[in-house]
Amino acid sequence: MIRYTLKRIVLMFVTLFIILTLCYILIQLTTSFEKRVTVYRMSDPKLTQEDAEAYGRAHGWDDPIPVKYFNWLKGIIKGDWGVSVVKEVGQNPWVILTRFIPFTMSINIWSLIISVPLGFLFGIIAALRKNKPLDYLISFFVIIFISVPSFVFVTFLMINATSMGLPIQFRAADQANWKDYVIPIMALSFGPIATLTRYTRAELTEVLTSEYLLLARTKGLNKFQATVRHALRNSMVPLVPLIIGNFISIMFGSLVIERIYGVKGVGGILLEAISETNPDHDLAMAALAFYTIIGLATTLVVDLSYGIVDPRIRMGARK
Amino acid sequence: MENLNNKEAMEMEFAPDAFEFTQLDERIFDKKFETKAIGYFGDAIRRFVRNKSSVVAFAIFVLIILFSIFAPIFSKYDPYYIDVNISLYPPKIPGLAKLGIFDGTRKYKVEAKYITTISDPRLADMKDEEYSKYFFIEYIRNFDSLEEIEEAKYEETFDGEVFYFVDIKYDIYARSAAPRWLKDVTHAKYLELKEEERIVVNENGEEMIVANTFLGDYYERNPQQLPPGKTPQDFYTYKVYVKGFEETPPHYFGTDISGRDLWTRLWMGTRTSLLIGLFVAVITITVGVIWGSISGYYGGNVDLIMERFTEVLGGIPWIVIMILVKMFLSGKVPSLILVGLSLVLTSWIGTASMVRSQMYRYKGREYVLASRTFGASDFRLIFKHILPNALGTIVTGTILIIPSAIFFESSVAYLGLGFDSSTLSIGNLLDAGRASGIVQHPYLTIFPSVIISILMISFNLFGNGLRDALNPSLRGAEE
């Protein structure tokens, strides 16, 4: 297991490296020294063209792409991601990002925390009441909540925000309290709850008909004990990776939700940094790296979780 | 002895010509089936029809397609025609007005002193800025007279100053029939209005107009810069106070900030979204099938290299791909292709890996071996022998690409990475609704949201039904 894990981690870093290299080169190809200098000059009206060009040369903007690339790599190892020229002039992009990451992460993690127990709960109810009215009711809502995009939910929540006593937009960072998080977290949770409900129901109905569950009932466990201790544990195998995988979809759903609700998160930074008129290249790279790392790390955890929840897969990997 | 006797007795009793051959030259082993054989697709249709929710979903889906084709054709509004005088009209559907919904009214909270009657003599001399503050009792639907307003008004204090407010429901459409200020009137339109004697004249005999002659005067002074075929007067713009027109005809879904009809725009947008879904699905399947076939059929090193490639590409989050495509190709290709390309780039990997696994499943089968022994080429083996067998799985695995493409189009439109703003799509309409204010003008977002939700739900139900119907392993499994 340890060897397998290490192998996967190394592979992840290789993939990350390739993706970042690709992104860096492609982004550099879309820009030029003159353009970057012009963007930098716009940040401060007092700057002369000469000053701006000198600043650009000092940061190696006029180097050939391979040289720039290796300098950039060297910088990253030291935690230096270049300079932001639009958002906060002269600041290290990673430092800027770290101020915005908490907003994005808290929305995403809370939505995961809320959706997991609710998804299990509805899934278990539906499985235990299979083909009864309650099951049909749950299935009906599941199909709606799986299909309807999260940005539709956020729209409807925002329209009704005042009647629920919630702010209609995410307020500025210093005024924001828990109330500002309610709407984005709710909008992001509906989809994952529905997905988890559907899969829990499917897995549980399969397990509930198995013989060892009958044995569990015959030895005297009541239905609740048998379901939770035996059936649920076995249906976990495909569900744990699903839950973690949900995190990716929540993460990227939150890009849109952040934009609509005006949350000051990484998504907004990324979109500002790639604007066509004044792009902030180094900041864009850092934000792209953030999303890539999250994506790859989640995939890695999904793959490893198979081994953790199912000992048979772990055994297979040892061979 | 006895046996022999028996035999003799039999021969005696049955003469050979008492027997008759039932058949001599035809070989019939079994009774022929009287029922018709059910083929794969016949069976699929039969099972699909039995699934009620899928059939309903399919019907709704067809209805949406029909609307997206015919609603813009039969609409009397041009989806691109801008008229700021009917900006942000609320939705009005004639049949539903009695129920109190979509009746073309908007709620306002106004100061009671700005409510008056249409015949108020003070109005005659007012400039547009002042005039537009007033609301007329004739068009307020929840109060009948100024006395009722007086009773209903309530008091609020700001900075020590007392204001009296009242909540009203104002009929915007009926209001359009009353005298009002028209904005952005051109010189030609002005002359036309003058001809028809629509312009209100005040008691001093002056026309109630505000002319902006700045640009026209400039050309008057510099005639050499005047564009050919124009007069300086062509550059005048007017605000004109006109007598009542006919009431604005109903806009079912209201109008947007530029006064364009949302009903027509929405169905046009649905058309684009459906087309982009279809386009992406076709390209994705083509690319995925070719890539997956080669990778799966040849296996070995070819497979290894192709797999590593898709692995890396699949590891890139879609937002990164979208941004790179946008940064790289923006302005060089039409935005329809740009968005399509970025959607294809994010979705073909799934199809490819599915086709690949199907290739692995079938390429070792005996019939493939037999065909190869006869000298069939690889191309023929892939497309003639293996793919048709895997078709059911591939179709069911790819049918949901269409709704997910529509969903992604809307998402990226929200992020500003979608079509350019001149293209009508559901995503662009949603983003425009967001920009106009979701809370202030909810109908601009609600209608596109409802359409895309219905589209997604019906497509998912339909896709699930189709998948169950086409899945060979479920054949005859139910009931």
PDB file of C-alpha atoms in Angstrom, chain B residues 98-363:
ATOM      1  CA  LYS B  98     -56.845  37.374 -14.441  1.00  0.00           C
ATOM      2  CA  LEU B  99     -54.940  35.077 -12.086  1.00  0.00           C
ATOM      3  CA  GLY B 100     -52.797  37.996 -11.016  1.00  0.00           C
ATOM      4  CA  ILE B 101     -49.582  36.648 -12.547  1.00  0.00           C
ATOM      5  CA  PHE B 102     -47.804  37.892 -15.653  1.00  0.00           C
ATOM      6  CA  ASP B 103     -50.233  40.801 -15.841  1.00  0.00           C
ATOM      7  CA  GLY B 104     -47.639  43.341 -16.886  1.00  0.00           C
ATOM      8  CA  THR B 105     -47.522  45.107 -13.538  1.00  0.00           C
ATOM      9  CA  ARG B 106     -44.514  45.966 -11.464  1.00  0.00           C
ATOM     10  CA  LYS B 107     -44.363  46.674  -7.754  1.00  0.00           C
ATOM     11  CA  TYR B 108     -42.988  50.019  -6.655  1.00  0.00           C
ATOM     12  CA  LYS B 109     -42.480  51.721  -3.340  1.00  0.00           C
ATOM     13  CA  VAL B 110     -43.050  55.389  -4.110  1.00  0.00           C
ATOM     14  CA  GLU B 111     -43.457  58.612  -2.235  1.00  0.00           C
ATOM     15  CA  ALA B 112     -47.128  59.406  -1.957  1.00  0.00           C
ATOM     16  CA  LYS B 113     -46.656  62.969  -3.226  1.00  0.00           C
ATOM     17  CA  TYR B 114     -45.554  61.651  -6.615  1.00  0.00           C
ATOM     18  CA  ILE B 115     -48.875  59.952  -7.270  1.00  0.00           C
ATOM     19  CA  THR B 116     -51.296  62.021  -9.291  1.00  0.00           C
ATOM     20  CA  THR B 117     -53.870  61.746 -12.018  1.00  0.00           C
ATOM     21  CA  ILE B 118     -53.152  61.847 -15.708  1.00  0.00           C
ATOM     22  CA  SER B 119     -55.103  65.099 -16.085  1.00  0.00           C
ATOM     23  CA  ASP B 120     -52.978  66.945 -13.503  1.00  0.00           C
ATOM     24  CA  PRO B 121     -52.355  70.412 -15.022  1.00  0.00           C
ATOM     25  CA  ARG B 122     -48.891  70.637 -13.438  1.00  0.00           C
ATOM     26  CA  LEU B 123     -47.619  67.915 -15.770  1.00  0.00           C
ATOM     27  CA  ALA B 124     -47.911  69.985 -18.912  1.00  0.00           C
ATOM     28  CA  ASP B 125     -44.727  71.999 -18.393  1.00  0.00           C
ATOM     29  CA  MET B 126     -42.533  69.383 -16.814  1.00  0.00           C
ATOM     30  CA  LYS B 127     -39.232  68.305 -18.230  1.00  0.00           C
ATOM     31  CA  ASP B 128     -38.560  64.600 -18.607  1.00  0.00           C
ATOM     32  CA  GLU B 129     -36.434  64.221 -15.457  1.00  0.00           C
ATOM     33  CA  GLU B 130     -39.134  65.599 -13.218  1.00  0.00           C
ATOM     34  CA  TYR B 131     -42.028  64.086 -15.122  1.00  0.00           C
ATOM     35  CA  SER B 132     -40.663  60.551 -14.919  1.00  0.00           C
ATOM     36  CA  LYS B 133     -40.913  60.642 -11.113  1.00  0.00           C
ATOM     37  CA  TYR B 134     -44.699  60.695 -11.288  1.00  0.00           C
ATOM     38  CA  PHE B 135     -47.056  57.743 -11.160  1.00  0.00           C
ATOM     39  CA  PHE B 136     -50.652  57.941 -12.308  1.00  0.00           C
ATOM     40  CA  ILE B 137     -53.537  56.611 -10.288  1.00  0.00           C
ATOM     41  CA  GLU B 138     -55.256  55.426 -13.477  1.00  0.00           C
ATOM     42  CA  TYR B 139     -52.627  52.708 -13.931  1.00  0.00           C
ATOM     43  CA  ILE B 140     -52.234  51.661 -10.314  1.00  0.00           C
ATOM     44  CA  ARG B 141     -53.956  48.327  -9.959  1.00  0.00           C
ATOM     45  CA  ASN B 142     -54.183  47.945  -6.185  1.00  0.00           C
ATOM     46  CA  PHE B 143     -55.733  51.376  -5.449  1.00  0.00           C
ATOM     47  CA  ASP B 144     -58.660  53.037  -7.147  1.00  0.00           C
ATOM     48  CA  SER B 145     -58.423  56.663  -6.087  1.00  0.00           C
ATOM     49  CA  LEU B 146     -56.052  59.225  -4.611  1.00  0.00           C
ATOM     50  CA  GLU B 147     -58.085  59.112  -1.370  1.00  0.00           C
ATOM     51  CA  GLU B 148     -57.237  55.438  -0.928  1.00  0.00           C
ATOM     52  CA  ILE B 149     -53.571  56.257  -1.421  1.00  0.00           C
ATOM     53  CA  GLU B 150     -53.861  58.900   1.301  1.00  0.00           C
ATOM     54  CA  GLU B 151     -55.220  56.288   3.684  1.00  0.00           C
ATOM     55  CA  ALA B 152     -52.674  53.627   2.818  1.00  0.00           C
ATOM     56  CA  LYS B 153     -49.505  55.680   2.970  1.00  0.00           C
ATOM     57  CA  TYR B 154     -47.031  55.056   5.758  1.00  0.00           C
ATOM     58  CA  GLU B 155     -44.329  57.150   7.270  1.00  0.00           C
ATOM     59  CA  GLU B 156     -40.567  56.575   7.283  1.00  0.00           C
ATOM     60  CA  THR B 157     -37.844  58.847   8.570  1.00  0.00           C
ATOM     61  CA  PHE B 158     -34.426  59.348   7.010  1.00  0.00           C
ATOM     62  CA  ASP B 159     -31.970  61.756   8.650  1.00  0.00           C
ATOM     63  CA  GLY B 160     -34.760  63.381  10.632  1.00  0.00           C
ATOM     64  CA  GLU B 161     -36.838  64.061   7.526  1.00  0.00           C
ATOM     65  CA  VAL B 162     -40.254  62.420   7.246  1.00  0.00           C
ATOM     66  CA  PHE B 163     -41.314  60.739   4.003  1.00  0.00           C
ATOM     67  CA  TYR B 164     -44.636  59.155   3.147  1.00  0.00           C
ATOM     68  CA  PHE B 165     -44.465  55.982   1.114  1.00  0.00           C
ATOM     69  CA  VAL B 166     -47.018  53.727  -0.487  1.00  0.00           C
ATOM     70  CA  ASP B 167     -46.614  50.320  -2.150  1.00  0.00           C
ATOM     71  CA  ILE B 168     -48.253  50.193  -5.554  1.00  0.00           C
ATOM     72  CA  LYS B 169     -48.731  47.742  -8.401  1.00  0.00           C
ATOM     73  CA  TYR B 170     -48.226  49.692 -11.568  1.00  0.00           C
ATOM     74  CA  ASP B 171     -49.503  48.535 -14.952  1.00  0.00           C
ATOM     75  CA  ILE B 172     -46.566  49.274 -17.239  1.00  0.00           C
ATOM     76  CA  TYR B 173     -48.349  48.285 -20.423  1.00  0.00           C
ATOM     77  CA  ALA B 174     -51.411  50.455 -19.840  1.00  0.00           C
ATOM     78  CA  ARG B 175     -49.051  53.254 -18.875  1.00  0.00           C
ATOM     79  CA  SER B 176     -47.510  53.091 -22.336  1.00  0.00           C
ATOM     80  CA  ALA B 177     -50.801  54.284 -23.799  1.00  0.00           C
ATOM     81  CA  ALA B 178     -50.699  57.500 -21.771  1.00  0.00           C
ATOM     82  CA  PRO B 179     -48.854  60.668 -22.751  1.00  0.00           C
ATOM     83  CA  ARG B 180     -45.166  60.147 -22.053  1.00  0.00           C
ATOM     84  CA  TRP B 181     -41.652  61.179 -22.918  1.00  0.00           C
ATOM     85  CA  LEU B 182     -40.086  59.267 -25.805  1.00  0.00           C
ATOM     86  CA  LYS B 183     -36.313  59.052 -25.697  1.00  0.00           C
ATOM     87  CA  ASP B 184     -33.752  58.688 -28.466  1.00  0.00           C
ATOM     88  CA  VAL B 185     -36.058  60.011 -31.161  1.00  0.00           C
ATOM     89  CA  THR B 186     -34.349  60.617 -34.484  1.00  0.00           C
ATOM     90  CA  HIS B 187     -34.992  63.640 -36.669  1.00  0.00           C
ATOM     91  CA  ALA B 188     -36.963  61.582 -39.193  1.00  0.00           C
ATOM     92  CA  LYS B 189     -39.100  60.114 -36.426  1.00  0.00           C
ATOM     93  CA  TYR B 190     -39.583  63.596 -34.980  1.00  0.00           C
ATOM     94  CA  LEU B 191     -40.882  64.900 -38.319  1.00  0.00           C
ATOM     95  CA  GLU B 192     -43.177  61.897 -38.537  1.00  0.00           C
ATOM     96  CA  LEU B 193     -44.571  62.561 -35.056  1.00  0.00           C
ATOM     97  CA  LYS B 194     -45.021  66.225 -35.928  1.00  0.00           C
ATOM     98  CA  GLU B 195     -46.881  65.247 -39.074  1.00  0.00           C
ATOM     99  CA  GLU B 196     -49.227  63.048 -37.071  1.00  0.00           C
ATOM    100  CA  GLU B 197     -49.680  65.854 -34.529  1.00  0.00           C
ATOM    101  CA  ARG B 198     -48.720  63.583 -31.694  1.00  0.00           C
ATOM    102  CA  ILE B 199     -46.402  66.035 -29.988  1.00  0.00           C
ATOM    103  CA  VAL B 200     -47.990  67.783 -27.033  1.00  0.00           C
ATOM    104  CA  VAL B 201     -48.061  71.576 -27.229  1.00  0.00           C
ATOM    105  CA  ASN B 202     -48.182  73.557 -23.993  1.00  0.00           C
ATOM    106  CA  GLU B 203     -50.285  76.647 -23.362  1.00  0.00           C
ATOM    107  CA  ASN B 204     -47.627  79.007 -24.730  1.00  0.00           C
ATOM    108  CA  GLY B 205     -47.812  77.175 -28.037  1.00  0.00           C
ATOM    109  CA  GLU B 206     -44.403  75.539 -27.614  1.00  0.00           C
ATOM    110  CA  GLU B 207     -43.740  71.941 -28.543  1.00  0.00           C
ATOM    111  CA  MET B 208     -42.736  69.770 -25.617  1.00  0.00           C
ATOM    112  CA  ILE B 209     -39.365  68.602 -26.909  1.00  0.00           C
ATOM    113  CA  VAL B 210     -35.793  68.518 -25.705  1.00  0.00           C
ATOM    114  CA  ALA B 211     -33.464  68.523 -28.677  1.00  0.00           C
ATOM    115  CA  ASN B 212     -29.848  67.447 -28.507  1.00  0.00           C
ATOM    116  CA  THR B 213     -28.260  69.238 -31.452  1.00  0.00           C
ATOM    117  CA  PHE B 214     -24.652  69.043 -30.290  1.00  0.00           C
ATOM    118  CA  LEU B 215     -23.365  66.698 -33.003  1.00  0.00           C
ATOM    119  CA  GLY B 216     -25.592  68.277 -35.659  1.00  0.00           C
ATOM    120  CA  ASP B 217     -24.310  71.764 -34.844  1.00  0.00           C
ATOM    121  CA  TYR B 218     -20.778  70.520 -35.093  1.00  0.00           C
ATOM    122  CA  TYR B 219     -21.416  69.307 -38.636  1.00  0.00           C
ATOM    123  CA  GLU B 220     -23.189  72.557 -39.398  1.00  0.00           C
ATOM    124  CA  ARG B 221     -19.972  74.414 -38.591  1.00  0.00           C
ATOM    125  CA  ASN B 222     -17.734  71.866 -40.330  1.00  0.00           C
ATOM    126  CA  PRO B 223     -19.714  70.790 -43.395  1.00  0.00           C
ATOM    127  CA  GLN B 224     -16.631  69.196 -44.998  1.00  0.00           C
ATOM    128  CA  GLN B 225     -16.614  66.460 -42.301  1.00  0.00           C
ATOM    129  CA  LEU B 226     -20.260  65.565 -42.863  1.00  0.00           C
ATOM    130  CA  PRO B 227     -20.623  61.918 -43.954  1.00  0.00           C
ATOM    131  CA  PRO B 228     -21.913  61.770 -47.548  1.00  0.00           C
ATOM    132  CA  GLY B 229     -25.670  61.668 -48.017  1.00  0.00           C
ATOM    133  CA  LYS B 230     -26.446  63.082 -44.550  1.00  0.00           C
ATOM    134  CA  THR B 231     -27.687  66.440 -43.345  1.00  0.00           C
ATOM    135  CA  PRO B 232     -26.751  67.939 -39.970  1.00  0.00           C
ATOM    136  CA  GLN B 233     -30.341  67.386 -38.859  1.00  0.00           C
ATOM    137  CA  ASP B 234     -29.827  63.608 -39.127  1.00  0.00           C
ATOM    138  CA  PHE B 235     -27.596  63.865 -36.065  1.00  0.00           C
ATOM    139  CA  TYR B 236     -30.160  65.570 -33.837  1.00  0.00           C
ATOM    140  CA  THR B 237     -31.706  63.458 -31.133  1.00  0.00           C
ATOM    141  CA  TYR B 238     -34.867  64.418 -29.319  1.00  0.00           C
ATOM    142  CA  LYS B 239     -36.811  63.701 -26.244  1.00  0.00           C
ATOM    143  CA  VAL B 240     -40.390  64.227 -27.226  1.00  0.00           C
ATOM    144  CA  TYR B 241     -43.478  64.458 -25.047  1.00  0.00           C
ATOM    145  CA  VAL B 242     -46.149  62.650 -27.022  1.00  0.00           C
ATOM    146  CA  LYS B 243     -49.870  62.146 -26.674  1.00  0.00           C
ATOM    147  CA  GLY B 244     -51.020  58.613 -25.970  1.00  0.00           C
ATOM    148  CA  PHE B 245     -50.082  55.899 -28.395  1.00  0.00           C
ATOM    149  CA  GLU B 246     -51.770  52.562 -28.629  1.00  0.00           C
ATOM    150  CA  GLU B 247     -50.944  50.308 -25.715  1.00  0.00           C
ATOM    151  CA  THR B 248     -47.728  48.321 -26.207  1.00  0.00           C
ATOM    152  CA  PRO B 249     -48.696  44.791 -27.287  1.00  0.00           C
ATOM    153  CA  PRO B 250     -47.886  42.127 -24.685  1.00  0.00           C
ATOM    154  CA  HIS B 251     -44.383  40.723 -24.344  1.00  0.00           C
ATOM    155  CA  TYR B 252     -44.910  37.216 -22.957  1.00  0.00           C
ATOM    156  CA  PHE B 253     -41.620  37.091 -21.083  1.00  0.00           C
ATOM    157  CA  GLY B 254     -41.119  40.846 -20.845  1.00  0.00           C
ATOM    158  CA  THR B 255     -38.319  42.855 -22.376  1.00  0.00           C
ATOM    159  CA  ASP B 256     -34.663  43.209 -21.488  1.00  0.00           C
ATOM    160  CA  ILE B 257     -32.742  46.342 -20.632  1.00  0.00           C
ATOM    161  CA  SER B 258     -32.614  47.424 -24.291  1.00  0.00           C
ATOM    162  CA  GLY B 259     -36.316  46.755 -24.831  1.00  0.00           C
ATOM    163  CA  ARG B 260     -35.823  43.537 -26.786  1.00  0.00           C
ATOM    164  CA  ASP B 261     -38.480  40.847 -26.522  1.00  0.00           C
ATOM    165  CA  LEU B 262     -37.313  38.096 -24.169  1.00  0.00           C
ATOM    166  CA  TRP B 263     -39.737  35.454 -25.519  1.00  0.00           C
ATOM    167  CA  THR B 264     -38.185  35.625 -28.993  1.00  0.00           C
ATOM    168  CA  ARG B 265     -34.666  35.953 -27.657  1.00  0.00           C
ATOM    169  CA  LEU B 266     -35.069  33.000 -25.334  1.00  0.00           C
ATOM    170  CA  TRP B 267     -36.254  30.618 -28.041  1.00  0.00           C
ATOM    171  CA  MET B 268     -33.501  31.835 -30.336  1.00  0.00           C
ATOM    172  CA  GLY B 269     -31.071  31.155 -27.501  1.00  0.00           C
ATOM    173  CA  THR B 270     -32.517  27.688 -26.946  1.00  0.00           C
ATOM    174  CA  ARG B 271     -31.925  27.028 -30.622  1.00  0.00           C
ATOM    175  CA  THR B 272     -28.243  27.970 -30.288  1.00  0.00           C
ATOM    176  CA  SER B 273     -27.852  25.925 -27.119  1.00  0.00           C
ATOM    177  CA  LEU B 274     -29.424  22.838 -28.685  1.00  0.00           C
ATOM    178  CA  LEU B 275     -27.268  23.239 -31.770  1.00  0.00           C
ATOM    179  CA  ILE B 276     -24.089  23.573 -29.743  1.00  0.00           C
ATOM    180  CA  GLY B 277     -25.111  20.470 -27.788  1.00  0.00           C
ATOM    181  CA  LEU B 278     -25.627  18.505 -30.987  1.00  0.00           C
ATOM    182  CA  PHE B 279     -22.438  19.853 -32.545  1.00  0.00           C
ATOM    183  CA  VAL B 280     -20.358  18.966 -29.500  1.00  0.00           C
ATOM    184  CA  ALA B 281     -21.918  15.498 -29.262  1.00  0.00           C
ATOM    185  CA  VAL B 282     -21.207  14.706 -32.920  1.00  0.00           C
ATOM    186  CA  ILE B 283     -17.601  15.884 -32.784  1.00  0.00           C
ATOM    187  CA  THR B 284     -16.984  14.230 -29.428  1.00  0.00           C
ATOM    188  CA  ILE B 285     -18.312  10.896 -30.644  1.00  0.00           C
ATOM    189  CA  THR B 286     -16.316  11.081 -33.871  1.00  0.00           C
ATOM    190  CA  VAL B 287     -13.052  11.955 -32.178  1.00  0.00           C
ATOM    191  CA  GLY B 288     -13.679   9.601 -29.279  1.00  0.00           C
ATOM    192  CA  VAL B 289     -14.518   6.654 -31.524  1.00  0.00           C
ATOM    193  CA  ILE B 290     -11.483   7.117 -33.750  1.00  0.00           C
ATOM    194  CA  TRP B 291      -9.077   7.655 -30.842  1.00  0.00           C
ATOM    195  CA  GLY B 292     -10.554   4.871 -28.731  1.00  0.00           C
ATOM    196  CA  SER B 293     -10.635   2.436 -31.640  1.00  0.00           C
ATOM    197  CA  ILE B 294      -7.003   2.935 -32.541  1.00  0.00           C
ATOM    198  CA  SER B 295      -5.882   2.836 -28.936  1.00  0.00           C
ATOM    199  CA  GLY B 296      -7.958  -0.207 -28.045  1.00  0.00           C
ATOM    200  CA  TYR B 297      -7.576  -2.175 -31.252  1.00  0.00           C
ATOM    201  CA  TYR B 298      -3.816  -1.963 -31.629  1.00  0.00           C
ATOM    202  CA  GLY B 299      -3.041  -2.119 -27.921  1.00  0.00           C
ATOM    203  CA  GLY B 300       0.584  -2.480 -26.827  1.00  0.00           C
ATOM    204  CA  ASN B 301       2.859   0.507 -27.112  1.00  0.00           C
ATOM    205  CA  VAL B 302       0.427   2.517 -29.222  1.00  0.00           C
ATOM    206  CA  ASP B 303      -2.156   2.116 -26.490  1.00  0.00           C
ATOM    207  CA  LEU B 304       0.357   2.956 -23.779  1.00  0.00           C
ATOM    208  CA  ILE B 305       1.380   6.240 -25.388  1.00  0.00           C
ATOM    209  CA  MET B 306      -2.167   7.259 -26.272  1.00  0.00           C
ATOM    210  CA  GLU B 307      -3.341   6.408 -22.770  1.00  0.00           C
ATOM    211  CA  ARG B 308      -0.645   8.549 -21.132  1.00  0.00           C
ATOM    212  CA  PHE B 309      -1.677  11.410 -23.378  1.00  0.00           C
ATOM    213  CA  THR B 310      -5.337  11.215 -22.418  1.00  0.00           C
ATOM    214  CA  GLU B 311      -4.353  10.820 -18.792  1.00  0.00           C
ATOM    215  CA  VAL B 312      -2.479  14.109 -18.798  1.00  0.00           C
ATOM    216  CA  LEU B 313      -5.197  15.871 -20.768  1.00  0.00           C
ATOM    217  CA  GLY B 314      -7.854  14.423 -18.489  1.00  0.00           C
ATOM    218  CA  GLY B 315      -5.957  15.688 -15.466  1.00  0.00           C
ATOM    219  CA  ILE B 316      -6.318  19.301 -16.582  1.00  0.00           C
ATOM    220  CA  PRO B 317      -9.399  20.832 -14.967  1.00  0.00           C
ATOM    221  CA  TRP B 318     -11.937  22.019 -17.548  1.00  0.00           C
ATOM    222  CA  ILE B 319     -11.702  25.599 -16.429  1.00  0.00           C
ATOM    223  CA  VAL B 320      -7.995  25.587 -17.300  1.00  0.00           C
ATOM    224  CA  ILE B 321      -8.707  24.165 -20.768  1.00  0.00           C
ATOM    225  CA  MET B 322     -11.442  26.723 -21.371  1.00  0.00           C
ATOM    226  CA  ILE B 323      -9.193  29.592 -20.374  1.00  0.00           C
ATOM    227  CA  LEU B 324      -6.282  28.405 -22.488  1.00  0.00           C
ATOM    228  CA  VAL B 325      -8.496  27.941 -25.554  1.00  0.00           C
ATOM    229  CA  LYS B 326     -10.013  31.349 -24.981  1.00  0.00           C
ATOM    230  CA  MET B 327      -6.658  33.101 -24.493  1.00  0.00           C
ATOM    231  CA  PHE B 328      -5.176  31.399 -27.496  1.00  0.00           C
ATOM    232  CA  LEU B 329      -7.923  31.536 -30.080  1.00  0.00           C
ATOM    233  CA  SER B 330     -10.071  34.451 -28.989  1.00  0.00           C
ATOM    234  CA  GLY B 331     -10.578  36.792 -31.915  1.00  0.00           C
ATOM    235  CA  LYS B 332      -9.100  34.354 -34.405  1.00  0.00           C
ATOM    236  CA  VAL B 333     -12.082  32.044 -34.821  1.00  0.00           C
ATOM    237  CA  PRO B 334     -15.843  32.581 -34.424  1.00  0.00           C
ATOM    238  CA  SER B 335     -16.943  32.245 -30.820  1.00  0.00           C
ATOM    239  CA  LEU B 336     -19.304  29.394 -31.729  1.00  0.00           C
ATOM    240  CA  ILE B 337     -16.324  27.271 -32.760  1.00  0.00           C
ATOM    241  CA  LEU B 338     -14.283  28.482 -29.813  1.00  0.00           C
ATOM    242  CA  VAL B 339     -16.840  27.362 -27.258  1.00  0.00           C
ATOM    243  CA  GLY B 340     -17.539  24.167 -29.184  1.00  0.00           C
ATOM    244  CA  LEU B 341     -13.860  23.323 -29.268  1.00  0.00           C
ATOM    245  CA  SER B 342     -13.331  23.849 -25.577  1.00  0.00           C
ATOM    246  CA  LEU B 343     -16.391  21.711 -24.821  1.00  0.00           C
ATOM    247  CA  VAL B 344     -15.135  18.937 -27.106  1.00  0.00           C
ATOM    248  CA  LEU B 345     -11.690  19.071 -25.537  1.00  0.00           C
ATOM    249  CA  THR B 346     -13.174  18.444 -22.113  1.00  0.00           C
ATOM    250  CA  SER B 347     -15.603  15.704 -23.098  1.00  0.00           C
ATOM    251  CA  TRP B 348     -13.985  13.449 -25.703  1.00  0.00           C
ATOM    252  CA  ILE B 349     -11.756  11.603 -23.248  1.00  0.00           C
ATOM    253  CA  GLY B 350     -14.678   9.811 -21.626  1.00  0.00           C
ATOM    254  CA  THR B 351     -15.975   8.598 -24.975  1.00  0.00           C
ATOM    255  CA  ALA B 352     -12.524   7.524 -26.081  1.00  0.00           C
ATOM    256  CA  SER B 353     -11.893   5.442 -22.986  1.00  0.00           C
ATOM    257  CA  MET B 354     -15.284   3.792 -23.305  1.00  0.00           C
ATOM    258  CA  VAL B 355     -14.698   2.880 -26.953  1.00  0.00           C
ATOM    259  CA  ARG B 356     -11.257   1.630 -26.002  1.00  0.00           C
ATOM    260  CA  SER B 357     -12.654  -0.772 -23.426  1.00  0.00           C
ATOM    261  CA  GLN B 358     -15.244  -2.003 -25.926  1.00  0.00           C
ATOM    262  CA  MET B 359     -12.433  -2.657 -28.392  1.00  0.00           C
ATOM    263  CA  TYR B 360     -10.619  -4.739 -25.808  1.00  0.00           C
ATOM    264  CA  ARG B 361     -13.808  -6.637 -25.142  1.00  0.00           C
ATOM    265  CA  TYR B 362     -14.518  -7.614 -28.724  1.00  0.00           C
ATOM    266  CA  LYS B 363     -11.207  -7.730 -30.542  1.00  0.00           C
TER     267      LYS B 363
END
